[in-house]
Amino acid sequence: MSLSFLLQTFGPVIVGLIFSVSGLLGSKPRWLGQLAFLLSQLVLIYALGYGSIAGIGLIAAILLGLALSVSKLRGTATTGGYATAPVVFFVAYLLYWALEKYAVPLVILPFAGSGGAFGTARQAAALIEIVGISYIGFKLIHFFVDYRAGEISNVEPLSFLGWMLFLPSIVAGPMQRFQDWQDQFGTTKLTIDDAMWGTRRIIVGLFMKVALADNIHSMTLPQLSDGSLSISPWTTLIVAALTYTLYLYLDFAGYCHLAIGMGVFWGIRLPENFDNPFIARNLAEFWNRWHITLSQILRDYLFYPLSLSVKRTRALRKFPNAATAIPPITTFLLVGLWHGAAVGYIIYGLIHGVGLAYLAIRRSKKPTNPLRIWWTNSRFGYIAGAVVNYVYVSLSFVFFALTTNQLAILAARIRGLG
C-alpha cells in the first residue's frame, strides 16, 4: 500500500473529522461554514492530484456562476431558461473535454501526430483538466432536469458547489442526487456510531482494493503482453477474462466503500453503488446492482424519455420489437462512447444494449413454454442464469479493457481457428 494511496484515503477522513468536530458548518453565518466546506474540497482535490489549480479554479468559477444564476431563476419569468453566461461557458468546457477525449484520438492524432505545435497546444490545454469532469456533467443533467420539473428549490450557491465538488464522490461516484444532499448538508451530526460505521466501510474498501483487487490484477487479461495474447492457451485467456471482471468489481466497489466511509466523516451519507451484482441472473438485474447510481441516472434521464419518445413515434408502432430495442441499444451505445472514442468501447456498449433489448422483447411476450416457466422459477435456472450472465458480462469487459491493437491480435487468432 503506497503512501500516496494512504494519503488519498485518510487525508479526506482526517480533514472531514476535524471539520465535523469543529461544528463549523452549523455556525453563523451559514454561508461561512459552507464556504469553508467548499474550500476544504478544493484544497483536497488539488493536494491529492485530482486537478490543476487552473482546472479546479475554472470549474469552481463556472459552477458558482451557474449556482448564482439558478438561485435567482425560481419564481421569475426566466425560470427554465438557462441561456446564461455560466451555462455557455460550461457547455464550452464540456465541448473541449469531448474534443480532447474523442476528436483527438479519432481525427487529429492520426493526421497531426502528437508533437510540434499541436503537442504544445495540447499540453497547455491539459492544464485546465480535472478528474471527475464527466461525473460533474451527469450531475448537472440531473440537476437541471429536476430543477425545471420543480423538484429542486431553494438552491444555495455554496451548497450547490459543495455537492458538485465533494471529493469522496467526484472521482468515480457514487453520484448523489441534489435533493438527498440538501436534506443532509449541514444538518447531520457525526456520532460515535457513525464514525465506527464509516471506519468499517473504509476497512472493507481497503481490503477489497488492496488485499484482493491489487493481488489479482496481474492475472487479468489487460495485463497480458501482446506476445502472451498471441500464444497463450485459450483456457488461460478465458480465465484471465473472467478474473478481470472480478478484479473490476473488487476495485470499483472497494473504492465506493471507501467513498461512502469517507463521506460519513463529513456528515454525508452517500448512496450505495453496488449490491452483489454477480448474483444477477440477467443483464437487467445486473444493472440494478452494478454502478447503481449511474444506472439510475441513465434510466431516469435518458432511457425513460427516449422510450416514451419512441412509443409516440407513429412510424414505429407497426414494429413493436424495434421500438422496444431502440432505447436500450441507444442508451448503452452512449455509455460506451462516454468511456472513450475506441472501437472496443462501442462494442462493449452494443453487447449490453443488444442483451437488454433481447430481454425486453422476450419479457413482452407471456411465457407459455413449460421448460421456460420451469427455468425461470427453479433454483437451478437461477444459478445457471447467474453463471451465464457473468460470462456474458466478462465477454463485454474484454472489449472494455483491451486496446484496439490487442483486440486485433485476438481477432487474428480467432480467424486462424477457421
Short mmCIF file of C-alpha atoms in Angstrom, two decimals, residues 275 283-290 292 295-296 299:
data_model
loop_
_atom_site.label_atom_id
_atom_site.label_comp_id
_atom_site.label_asym_id
_atom_site.label_seq_id
_atom_site.Cartn_x
_atom_site.Cartn_y
_atom_site.Cartn_z
CA ASP A 275 -25.46 -4.75 -4.48
CA LEU A 283 -28.35 -8.09 -17.61
CA ALA A 284 -31.40 -6.17 -16.37
CA GLU A 285 -30.80 -7.40 -12.82
CA PHE A 286 -27.07 -6.81 -13.24
CA TRP A 287 -27.55 -3.11 -13.99
CA ASN A 288 -29.82 -2.77 -10.98
CA ARG A 289 -26.89 -4.00 -8.87
CA TRP A 290 -23.81 -2.58 -10.68
CA ILE A 292 -26.40 1.71 -9.26
CA SER A 295 -27.72 3.20 -13.82
CA GLN A 296 -30.46 5.27 -12.18
CA ARG A 299 -32.65 5.21 -16.60
#
